Tab-separated table of C-alpha atoms and ligand atoms in Angstrom:
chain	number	residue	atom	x	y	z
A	1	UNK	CA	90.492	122.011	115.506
A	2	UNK	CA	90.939	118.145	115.706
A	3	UNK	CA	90.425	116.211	112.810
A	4	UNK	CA	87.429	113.531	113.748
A	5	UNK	CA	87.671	109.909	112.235
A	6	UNK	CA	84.461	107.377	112.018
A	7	UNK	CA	85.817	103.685	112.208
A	8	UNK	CA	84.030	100.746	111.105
A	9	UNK	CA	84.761	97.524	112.407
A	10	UNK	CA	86.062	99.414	115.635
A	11	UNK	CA	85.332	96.115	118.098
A	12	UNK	CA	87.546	94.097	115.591
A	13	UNK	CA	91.766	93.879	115.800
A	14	UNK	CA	92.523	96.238	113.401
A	15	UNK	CA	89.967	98.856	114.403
A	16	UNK	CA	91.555	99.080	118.166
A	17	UNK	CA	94.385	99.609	116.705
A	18	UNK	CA	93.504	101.979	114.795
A	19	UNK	CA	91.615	103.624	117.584
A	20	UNK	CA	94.716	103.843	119.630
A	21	UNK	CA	96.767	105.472	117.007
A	22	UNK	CA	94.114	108.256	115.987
A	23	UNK	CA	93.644	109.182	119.873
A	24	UNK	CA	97.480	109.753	120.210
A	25	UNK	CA	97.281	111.960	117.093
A	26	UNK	CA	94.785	114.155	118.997
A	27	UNK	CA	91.540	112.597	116.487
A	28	UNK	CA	87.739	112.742	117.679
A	29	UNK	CA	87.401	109.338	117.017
A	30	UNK	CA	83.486	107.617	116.350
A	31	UNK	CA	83.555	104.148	116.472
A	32	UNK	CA	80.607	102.074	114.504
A	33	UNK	CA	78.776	98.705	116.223
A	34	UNK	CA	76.591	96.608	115.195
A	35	UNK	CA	73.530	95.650	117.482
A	36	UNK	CA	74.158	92.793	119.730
A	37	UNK	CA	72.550	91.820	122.686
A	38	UNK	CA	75.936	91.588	124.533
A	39	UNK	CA	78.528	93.949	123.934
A	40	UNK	CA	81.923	92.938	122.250
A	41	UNK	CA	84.336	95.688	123.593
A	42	UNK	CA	87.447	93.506	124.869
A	43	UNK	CA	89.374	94.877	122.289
A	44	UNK	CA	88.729	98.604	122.925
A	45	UNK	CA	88.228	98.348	126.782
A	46	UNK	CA	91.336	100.947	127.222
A	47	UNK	CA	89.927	103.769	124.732
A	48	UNK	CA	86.019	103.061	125.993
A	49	UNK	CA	86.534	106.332	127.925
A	50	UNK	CA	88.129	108.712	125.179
A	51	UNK	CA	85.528	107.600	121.646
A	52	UNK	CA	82.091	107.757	121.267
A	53	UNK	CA	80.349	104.338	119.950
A	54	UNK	CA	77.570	104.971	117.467
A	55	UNK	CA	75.029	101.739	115.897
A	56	UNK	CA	75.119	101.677	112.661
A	57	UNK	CA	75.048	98.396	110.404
A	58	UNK	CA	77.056	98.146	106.398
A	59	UNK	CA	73.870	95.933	105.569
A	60	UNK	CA	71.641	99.351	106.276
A	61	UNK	CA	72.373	102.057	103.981
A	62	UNK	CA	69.808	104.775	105.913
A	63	UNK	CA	72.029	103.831	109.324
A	64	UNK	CA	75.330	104.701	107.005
A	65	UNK	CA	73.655	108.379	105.822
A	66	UNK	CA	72.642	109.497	109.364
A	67	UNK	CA	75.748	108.306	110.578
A	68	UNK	CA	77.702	110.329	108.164
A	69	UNK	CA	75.377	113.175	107.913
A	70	UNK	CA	75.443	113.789	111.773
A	71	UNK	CA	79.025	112.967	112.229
A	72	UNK	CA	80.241	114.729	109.181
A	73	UNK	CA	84.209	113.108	109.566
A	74	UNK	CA	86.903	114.680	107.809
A	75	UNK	CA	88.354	110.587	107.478
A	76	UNK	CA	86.439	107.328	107.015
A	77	UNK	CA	88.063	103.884	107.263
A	78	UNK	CA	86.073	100.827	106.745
A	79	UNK	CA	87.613	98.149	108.443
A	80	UNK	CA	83.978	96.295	108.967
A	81	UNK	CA	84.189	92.881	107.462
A	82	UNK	CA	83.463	89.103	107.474
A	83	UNK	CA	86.995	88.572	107.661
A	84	UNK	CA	87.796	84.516	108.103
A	85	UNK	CA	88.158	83.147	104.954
A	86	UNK	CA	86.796	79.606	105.495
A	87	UNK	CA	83.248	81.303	106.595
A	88	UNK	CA	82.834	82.882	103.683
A	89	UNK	CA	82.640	79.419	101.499
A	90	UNK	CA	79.603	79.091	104.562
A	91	UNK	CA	78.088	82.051	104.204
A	92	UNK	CA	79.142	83.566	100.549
A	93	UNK	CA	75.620	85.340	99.760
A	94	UNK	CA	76.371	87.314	103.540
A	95	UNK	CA	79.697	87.600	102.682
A	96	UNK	CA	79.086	89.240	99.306
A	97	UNK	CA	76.622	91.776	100.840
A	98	UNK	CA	78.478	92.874	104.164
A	99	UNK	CA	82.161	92.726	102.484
A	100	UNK	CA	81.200	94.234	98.978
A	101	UNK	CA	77.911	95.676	98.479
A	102	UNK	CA	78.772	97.283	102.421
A	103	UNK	CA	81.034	99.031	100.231
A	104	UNK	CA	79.253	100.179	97.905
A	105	UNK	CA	76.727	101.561	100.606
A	106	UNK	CA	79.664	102.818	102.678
A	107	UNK	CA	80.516	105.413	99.309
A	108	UNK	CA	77.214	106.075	98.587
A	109	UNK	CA	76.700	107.415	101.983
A	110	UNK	CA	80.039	109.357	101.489
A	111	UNK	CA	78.986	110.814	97.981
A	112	UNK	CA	75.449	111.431	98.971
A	113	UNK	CA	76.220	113.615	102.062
A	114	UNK	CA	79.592	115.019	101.656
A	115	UNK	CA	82.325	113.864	98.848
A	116	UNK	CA	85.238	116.036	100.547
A	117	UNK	CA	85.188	113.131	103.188
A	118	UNK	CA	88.148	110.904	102.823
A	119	UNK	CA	87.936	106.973	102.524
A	120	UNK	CA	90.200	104.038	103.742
A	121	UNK	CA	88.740	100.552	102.232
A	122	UNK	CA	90.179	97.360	104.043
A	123	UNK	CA	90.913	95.670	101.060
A	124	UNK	CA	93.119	92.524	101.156
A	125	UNK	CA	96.121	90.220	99.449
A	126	UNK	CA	93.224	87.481	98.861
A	127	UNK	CA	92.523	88.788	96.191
A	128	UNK	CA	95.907	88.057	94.526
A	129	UNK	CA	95.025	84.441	95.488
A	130	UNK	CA	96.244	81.870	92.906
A	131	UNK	CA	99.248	84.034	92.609
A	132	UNK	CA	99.899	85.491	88.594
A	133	UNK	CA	103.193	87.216	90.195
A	134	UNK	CA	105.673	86.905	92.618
A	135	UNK	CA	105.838	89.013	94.922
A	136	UNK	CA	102.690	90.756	94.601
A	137	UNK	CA	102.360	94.537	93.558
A	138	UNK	CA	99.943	97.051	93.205
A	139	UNK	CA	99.456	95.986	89.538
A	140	UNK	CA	99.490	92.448	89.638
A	141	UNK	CA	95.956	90.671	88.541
A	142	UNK	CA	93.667	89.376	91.181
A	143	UNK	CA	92.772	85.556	90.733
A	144	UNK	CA	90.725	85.399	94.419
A	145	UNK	CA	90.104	81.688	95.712
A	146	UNK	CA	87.691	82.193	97.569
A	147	UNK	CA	84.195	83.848	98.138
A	148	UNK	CA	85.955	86.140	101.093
A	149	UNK	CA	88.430	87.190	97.928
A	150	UNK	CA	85.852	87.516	95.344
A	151	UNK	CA	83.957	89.869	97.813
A	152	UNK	CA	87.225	91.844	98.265
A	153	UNK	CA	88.117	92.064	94.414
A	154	UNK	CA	84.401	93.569	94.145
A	155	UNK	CA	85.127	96.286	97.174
A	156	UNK	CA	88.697	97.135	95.748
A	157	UNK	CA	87.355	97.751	92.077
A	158	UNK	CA	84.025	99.743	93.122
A	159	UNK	CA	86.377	101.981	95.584
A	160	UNK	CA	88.526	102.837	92.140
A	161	UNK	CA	85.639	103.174	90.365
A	162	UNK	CA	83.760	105.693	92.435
A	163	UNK	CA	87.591	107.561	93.081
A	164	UNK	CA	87.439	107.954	89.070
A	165	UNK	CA	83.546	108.382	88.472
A	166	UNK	CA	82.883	110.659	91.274
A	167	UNK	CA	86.324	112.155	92.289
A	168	UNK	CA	86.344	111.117	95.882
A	169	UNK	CA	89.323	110.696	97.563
A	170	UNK	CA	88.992	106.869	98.701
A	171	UNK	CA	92.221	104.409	98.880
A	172	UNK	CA	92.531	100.605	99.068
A	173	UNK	CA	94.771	99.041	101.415
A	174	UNK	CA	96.158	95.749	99.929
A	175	UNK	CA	96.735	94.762	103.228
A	176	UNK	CA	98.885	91.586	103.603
A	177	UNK	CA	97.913	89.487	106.743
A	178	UNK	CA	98.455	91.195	109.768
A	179	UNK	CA	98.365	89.544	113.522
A	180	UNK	CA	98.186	90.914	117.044
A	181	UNK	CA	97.233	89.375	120.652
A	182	UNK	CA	94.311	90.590	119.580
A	183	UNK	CA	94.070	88.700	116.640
A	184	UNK	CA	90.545	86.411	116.590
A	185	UNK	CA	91.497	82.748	117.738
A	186	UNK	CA	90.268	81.138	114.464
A	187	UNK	CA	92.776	82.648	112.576
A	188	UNK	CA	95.720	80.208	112.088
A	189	UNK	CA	98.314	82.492	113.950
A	190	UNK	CA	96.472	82.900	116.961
A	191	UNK	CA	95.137	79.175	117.036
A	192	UNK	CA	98.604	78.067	117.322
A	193	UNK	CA	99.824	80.538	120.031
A	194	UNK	CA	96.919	80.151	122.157
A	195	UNK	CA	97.145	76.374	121.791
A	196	UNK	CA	101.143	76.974	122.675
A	197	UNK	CA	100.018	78.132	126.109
A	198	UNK	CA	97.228	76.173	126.760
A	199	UNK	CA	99.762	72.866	126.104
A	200	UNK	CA	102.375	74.451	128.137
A	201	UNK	CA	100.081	75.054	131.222
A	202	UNK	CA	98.657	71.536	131.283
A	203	UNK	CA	95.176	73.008	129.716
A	204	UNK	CA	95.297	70.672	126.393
A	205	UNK	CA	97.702	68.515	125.166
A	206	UNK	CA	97.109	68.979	121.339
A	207	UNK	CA	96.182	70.782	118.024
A	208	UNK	CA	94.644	69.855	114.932
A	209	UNK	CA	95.669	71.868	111.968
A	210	UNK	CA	95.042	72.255	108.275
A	211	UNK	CA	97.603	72.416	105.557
A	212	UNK	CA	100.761	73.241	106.905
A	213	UNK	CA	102.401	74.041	103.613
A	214	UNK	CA	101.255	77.306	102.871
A	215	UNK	CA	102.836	80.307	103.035
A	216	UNK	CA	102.048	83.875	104.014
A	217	UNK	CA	103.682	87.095	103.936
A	218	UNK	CA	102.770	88.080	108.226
A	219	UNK	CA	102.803	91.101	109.673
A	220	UNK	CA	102.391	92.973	112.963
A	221	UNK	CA	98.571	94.383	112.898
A	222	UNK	CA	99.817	97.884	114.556
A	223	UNK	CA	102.322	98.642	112.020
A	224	UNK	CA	99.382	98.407	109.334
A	225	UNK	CA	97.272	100.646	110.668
A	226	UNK	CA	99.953	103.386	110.472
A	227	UNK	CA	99.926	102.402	106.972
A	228	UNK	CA	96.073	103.568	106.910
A	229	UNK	CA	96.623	106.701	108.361
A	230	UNK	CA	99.333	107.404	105.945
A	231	UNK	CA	97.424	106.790	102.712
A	232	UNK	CA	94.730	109.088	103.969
A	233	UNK	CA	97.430	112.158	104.452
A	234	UNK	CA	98.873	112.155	101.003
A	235	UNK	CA	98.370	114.649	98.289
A	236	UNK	CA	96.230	112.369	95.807
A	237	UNK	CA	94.106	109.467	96.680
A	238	UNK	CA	96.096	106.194	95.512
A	239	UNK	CA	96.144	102.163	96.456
A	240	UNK	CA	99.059	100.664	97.870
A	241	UNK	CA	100.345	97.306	99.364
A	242	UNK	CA	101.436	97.052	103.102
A	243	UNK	CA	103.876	93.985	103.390
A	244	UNK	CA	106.534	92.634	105.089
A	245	UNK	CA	107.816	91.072	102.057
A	246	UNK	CA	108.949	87.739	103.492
A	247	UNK	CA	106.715	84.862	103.486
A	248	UNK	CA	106.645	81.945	106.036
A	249	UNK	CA	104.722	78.430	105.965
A	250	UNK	CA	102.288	77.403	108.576
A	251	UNK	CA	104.536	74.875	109.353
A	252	UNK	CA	107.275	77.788	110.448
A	253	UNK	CA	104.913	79.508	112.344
A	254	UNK	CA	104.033	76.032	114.221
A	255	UNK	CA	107.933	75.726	114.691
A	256	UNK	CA	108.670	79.061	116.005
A	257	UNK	CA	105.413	79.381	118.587
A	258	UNK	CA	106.412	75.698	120.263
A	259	UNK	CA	109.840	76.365	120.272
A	260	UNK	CA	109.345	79.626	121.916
A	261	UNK	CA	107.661	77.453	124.800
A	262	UNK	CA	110.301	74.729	124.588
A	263	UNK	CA	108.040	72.740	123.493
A	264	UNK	CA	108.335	69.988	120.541
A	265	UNK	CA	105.533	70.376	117.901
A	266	UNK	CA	105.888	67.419	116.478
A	267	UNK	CA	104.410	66.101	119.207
A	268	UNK	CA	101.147	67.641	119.633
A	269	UNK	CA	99.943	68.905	115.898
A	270	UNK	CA	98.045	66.394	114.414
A	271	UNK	CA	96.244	67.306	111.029
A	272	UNK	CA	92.810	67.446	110.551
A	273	UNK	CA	91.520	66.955	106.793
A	274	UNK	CA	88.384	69.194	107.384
A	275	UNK	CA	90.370	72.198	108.254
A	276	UNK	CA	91.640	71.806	104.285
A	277	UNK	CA	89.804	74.729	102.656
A	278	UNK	CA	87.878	73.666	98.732
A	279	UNK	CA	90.530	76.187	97.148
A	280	UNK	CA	93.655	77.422	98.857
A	281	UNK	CA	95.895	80.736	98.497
A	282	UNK	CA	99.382	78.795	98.335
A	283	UNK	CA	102.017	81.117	98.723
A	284	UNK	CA	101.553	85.542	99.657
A	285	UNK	CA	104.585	87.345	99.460
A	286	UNK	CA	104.044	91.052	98.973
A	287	UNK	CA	106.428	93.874	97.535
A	288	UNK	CA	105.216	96.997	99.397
A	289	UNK	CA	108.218	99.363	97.408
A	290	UNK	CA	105.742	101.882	96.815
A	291	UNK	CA	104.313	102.481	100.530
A	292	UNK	CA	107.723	102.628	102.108
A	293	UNK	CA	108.701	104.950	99.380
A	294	UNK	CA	105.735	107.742	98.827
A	295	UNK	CA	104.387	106.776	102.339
A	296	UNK	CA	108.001	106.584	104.480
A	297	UNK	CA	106.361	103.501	105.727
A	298	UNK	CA	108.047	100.720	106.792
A	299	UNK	CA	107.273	97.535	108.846
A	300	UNK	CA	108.877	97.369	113.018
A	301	UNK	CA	108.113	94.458	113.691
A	302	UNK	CA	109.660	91.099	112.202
A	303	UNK	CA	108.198	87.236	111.869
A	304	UNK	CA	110.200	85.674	115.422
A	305	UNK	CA	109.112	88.903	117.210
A	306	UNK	CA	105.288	89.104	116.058
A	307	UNK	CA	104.916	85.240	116.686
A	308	UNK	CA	106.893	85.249	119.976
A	309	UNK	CA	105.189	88.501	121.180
A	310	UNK	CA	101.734	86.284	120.808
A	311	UNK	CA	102.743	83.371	122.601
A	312	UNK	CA	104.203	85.743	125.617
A	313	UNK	CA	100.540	87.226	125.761
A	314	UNK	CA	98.666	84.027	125.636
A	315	UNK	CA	100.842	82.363	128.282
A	316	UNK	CA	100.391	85.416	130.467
A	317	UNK	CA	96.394	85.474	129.525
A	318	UNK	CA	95.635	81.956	129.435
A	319	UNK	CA	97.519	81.662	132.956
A	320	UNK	CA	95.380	84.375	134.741
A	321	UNK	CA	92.384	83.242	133.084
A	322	UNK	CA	92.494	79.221	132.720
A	323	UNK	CA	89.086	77.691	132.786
A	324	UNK	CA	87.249	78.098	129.179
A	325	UNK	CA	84.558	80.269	130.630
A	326	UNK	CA	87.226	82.644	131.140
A	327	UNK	CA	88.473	82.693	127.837
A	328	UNK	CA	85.212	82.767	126.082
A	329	UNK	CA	85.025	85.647	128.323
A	330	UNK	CA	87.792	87.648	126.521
A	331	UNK	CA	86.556	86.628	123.012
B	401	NAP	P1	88.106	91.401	112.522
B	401	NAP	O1	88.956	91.356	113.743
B	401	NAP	O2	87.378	90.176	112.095
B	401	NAP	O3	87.032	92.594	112.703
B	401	NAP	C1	85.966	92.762	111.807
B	401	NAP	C2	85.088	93.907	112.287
B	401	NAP	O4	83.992	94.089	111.359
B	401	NAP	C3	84.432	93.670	113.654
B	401	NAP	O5	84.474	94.893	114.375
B	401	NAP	C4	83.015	93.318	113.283
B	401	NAP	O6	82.072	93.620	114.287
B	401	NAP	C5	82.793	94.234	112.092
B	401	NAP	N1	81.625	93.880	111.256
B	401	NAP	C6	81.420	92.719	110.611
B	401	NAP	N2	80.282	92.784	109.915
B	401	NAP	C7	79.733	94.016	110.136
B	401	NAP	C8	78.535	94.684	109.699
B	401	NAP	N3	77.667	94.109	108.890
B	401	NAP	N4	78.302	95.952	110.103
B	401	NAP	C9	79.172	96.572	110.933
B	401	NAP	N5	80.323	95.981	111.383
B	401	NAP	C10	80.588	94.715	110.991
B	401	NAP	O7	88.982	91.878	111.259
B	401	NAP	P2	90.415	92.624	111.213
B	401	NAP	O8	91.489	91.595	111.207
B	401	NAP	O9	90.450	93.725	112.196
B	401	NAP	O10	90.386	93.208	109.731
B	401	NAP	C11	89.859	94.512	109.466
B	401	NAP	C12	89.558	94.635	107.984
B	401	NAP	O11	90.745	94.433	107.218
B	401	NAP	C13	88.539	93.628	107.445
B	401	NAP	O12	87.793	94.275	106.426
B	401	NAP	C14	89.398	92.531	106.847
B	401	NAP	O13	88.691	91.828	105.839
B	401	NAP	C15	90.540	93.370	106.287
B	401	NAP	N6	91.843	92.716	106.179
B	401	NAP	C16	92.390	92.097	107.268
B	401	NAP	C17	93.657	91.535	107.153
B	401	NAP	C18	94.299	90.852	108.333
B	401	NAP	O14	95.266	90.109	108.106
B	401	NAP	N7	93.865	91.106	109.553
B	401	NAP	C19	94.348	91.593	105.935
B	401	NAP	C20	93.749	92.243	104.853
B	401	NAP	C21	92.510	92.822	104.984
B	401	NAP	P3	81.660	92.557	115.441
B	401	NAP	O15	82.680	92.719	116.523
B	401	NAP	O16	80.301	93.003	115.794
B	401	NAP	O17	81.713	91.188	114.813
B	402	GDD	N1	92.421	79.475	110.158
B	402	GDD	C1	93.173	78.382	109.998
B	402	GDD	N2	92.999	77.336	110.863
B	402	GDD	N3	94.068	78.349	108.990
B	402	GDD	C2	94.836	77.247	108.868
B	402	GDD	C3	94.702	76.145	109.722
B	402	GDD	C4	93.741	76.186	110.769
B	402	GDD	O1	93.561	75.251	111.544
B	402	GDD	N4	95.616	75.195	109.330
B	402	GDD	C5	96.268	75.692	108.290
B	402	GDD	N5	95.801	76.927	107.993
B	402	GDD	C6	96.240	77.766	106.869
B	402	GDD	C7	95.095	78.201	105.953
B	402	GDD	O2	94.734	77.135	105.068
B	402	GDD	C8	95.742	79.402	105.253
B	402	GDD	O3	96.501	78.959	104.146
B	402	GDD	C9	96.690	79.971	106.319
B	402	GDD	O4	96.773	78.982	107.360
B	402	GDD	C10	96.236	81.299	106.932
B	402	GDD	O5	94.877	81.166	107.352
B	402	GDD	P1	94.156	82.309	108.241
B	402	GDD	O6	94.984	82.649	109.421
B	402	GDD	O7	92.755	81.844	108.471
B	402	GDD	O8	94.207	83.607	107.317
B	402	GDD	P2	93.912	83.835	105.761
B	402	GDD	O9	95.235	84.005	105.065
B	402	GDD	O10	92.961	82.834	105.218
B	402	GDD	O11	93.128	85.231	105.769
B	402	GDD	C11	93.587	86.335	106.571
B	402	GDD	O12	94.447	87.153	105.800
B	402	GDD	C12	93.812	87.804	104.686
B	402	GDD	C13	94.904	88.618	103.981
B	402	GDD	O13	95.617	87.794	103.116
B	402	GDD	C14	92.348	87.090	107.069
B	402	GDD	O14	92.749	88.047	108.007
B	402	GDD	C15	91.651	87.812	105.931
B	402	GDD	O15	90.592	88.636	106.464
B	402	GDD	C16	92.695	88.680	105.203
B	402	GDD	O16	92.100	89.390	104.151
């Protein structure tokens, strides 16, 4: 019988993903939304016709129990999230309550109806922050700079905790970031490579950035989800980092995506002091020994090819779609 998988965050990049992967390993896959009064499937348009789409919201723990209860999954990954950073600083009391009490609601739904269930929590390399190590591992102390981070540190320890309290078999990815086509457009990566085609079709002629200094360990989004899948298959429940372990500034990833468009950036980035966040992670490099040994994982994709991959899909997208209604369209 197939295994069946319940994915929250499913609309989001790392939840198609993950969609995709589970379908080709022959998973009945449940995908959680939240209400919205116009739906936010771009993402998932190719697997609409292959998983079911339930409501359920991590701010409502009686939507988590029935979901659980009447799905009963045999694997649970919580990808659901306020994931941009800078929001959080907006919005910390929201951020605290989707990205770590959600959490907390998430294995209290799992504990409550059926602890044999097993748990992936999304947690994150913000939380390393203010770097105590270089490169990061799995036992290097969290210093988060930011609310987003705090949140995470929260979700991360109360995932251990209920693992050692309660015996469940729930994991935390220390996911470093991770990027896609599909990545959101306020996240630096995808800023730059849909401002790359935009500048290169005659659409805009410039970009205002943040601190170009900083450095982060990127990844391609669909190699981390194998990762998930993998730390749900092993023998004991354990928490591992997923890196590439090679960092890059800002300002490479500005010089790469232009250049890929033979274009000079120098030209067109201008910086913009209010995109300079109150605390900043400097510098993410991530040592991810222990997933590519006990997992066999290992990453496919490398820096050139992720960033050049995302300015080949914007150029194609932003040509067949150029007026801004059509790309609010695909957001
Ligand atoms: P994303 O594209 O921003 O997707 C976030 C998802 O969470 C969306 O599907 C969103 O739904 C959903 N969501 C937000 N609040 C919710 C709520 N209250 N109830 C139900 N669903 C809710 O994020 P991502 O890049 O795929 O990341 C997935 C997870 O990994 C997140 O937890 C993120 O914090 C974590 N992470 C990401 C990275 C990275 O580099 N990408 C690295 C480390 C950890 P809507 O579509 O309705 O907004
Ligand atoms: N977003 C953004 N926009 N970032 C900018 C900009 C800009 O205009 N200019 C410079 N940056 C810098 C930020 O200051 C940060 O140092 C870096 O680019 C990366 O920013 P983001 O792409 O927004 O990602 P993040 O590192 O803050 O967070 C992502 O990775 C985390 C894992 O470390 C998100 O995906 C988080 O959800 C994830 O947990």
């Amino acid at each position: 019988m197939s295994k069946r998988a319940i994915i929250t965050g499913i609309t989001g990049q790392d939840g198609s993903y993950l969609a995709e992967l589970l379908l080709s390993k022959g998973y009945d896959v449940v995908g959680v939304v939240r209400r919205s009064s116009s739906p936010n499937y771009w993402r998932i348009q190719n697997v609409l016709d292959r998983i079911r789409l339930r409501p359920a919201d991590l701010l409502d723990q009686l939507s988590l129990i029935r979901l659980v209860d009447e799905e009963q999954p045999d694997e649970l990954y919580n990808l659901a999230a306020m994931s941009f950073v800078p929001a959080s600083w907006d919005q910390p009391m929201l951020t605290g309550e989707f990205n770590a009490q959600g959490v907390t609601r998430v294995l209290e739904a799992i504990r409550q109806v059926n602890p044999k269930i097993r748990l992936y929590q999304a947690s994150s390399s913000e939380m390393f922050g203010k770097v105590r190590e270089v490169p990061q591992t799995e036992l290097t102390p969290f210093y988060p700079r930011s609310p987003y981070g705090v949140s995470k540190a929260f979700a991360h320890y109360i995932t251990v905790n209920y693992r050692e309290s309660y015996d469940l078999y729930a994991v935390s990815g220390m996911l470093f970031n991770h990027e896609s086509p599909r990545r959101g457009l306020e996240f630096v990566t995808r800023k730059v490579t849909d401002a790359v085609a935009r500048i290169k079709l005659g659409l805009a002629d410039a970009l205002s950035l943040g601190n170009l200094d900083t450095h982060r360990d990127w990844g391609y989004a669909a190699d981390y989800v194998r990762a998930m899948w993998l730390m749900l298959q092993q023998p004991h429940a354990d928490d591992f980092v997923v890196a590439t372990g090679i960092s890059h500034s800002v300002r490479d990833l500005v010089e790469v995506a232009f250049g890929h468009a033979g274009l000079d950036w120098r030209k067109y980035v201008g910086l913009d002091p209010r995109l300079i966040r109150p605390a900043e992670v400097e510098q993410l490099i991530g040592d991810s020994t222990k997933a590519r040994s006990q997992l066999g994982w290992a990453p496919t994709v490398d820096f050139t090819g992720l960033v050049t991959m995302m300015v080949d899909a914007d150029l194609e997208r932003v040509a067949a779609a150029p007026r801004l209604v059509d790309r609010l369209s695909t957001l």
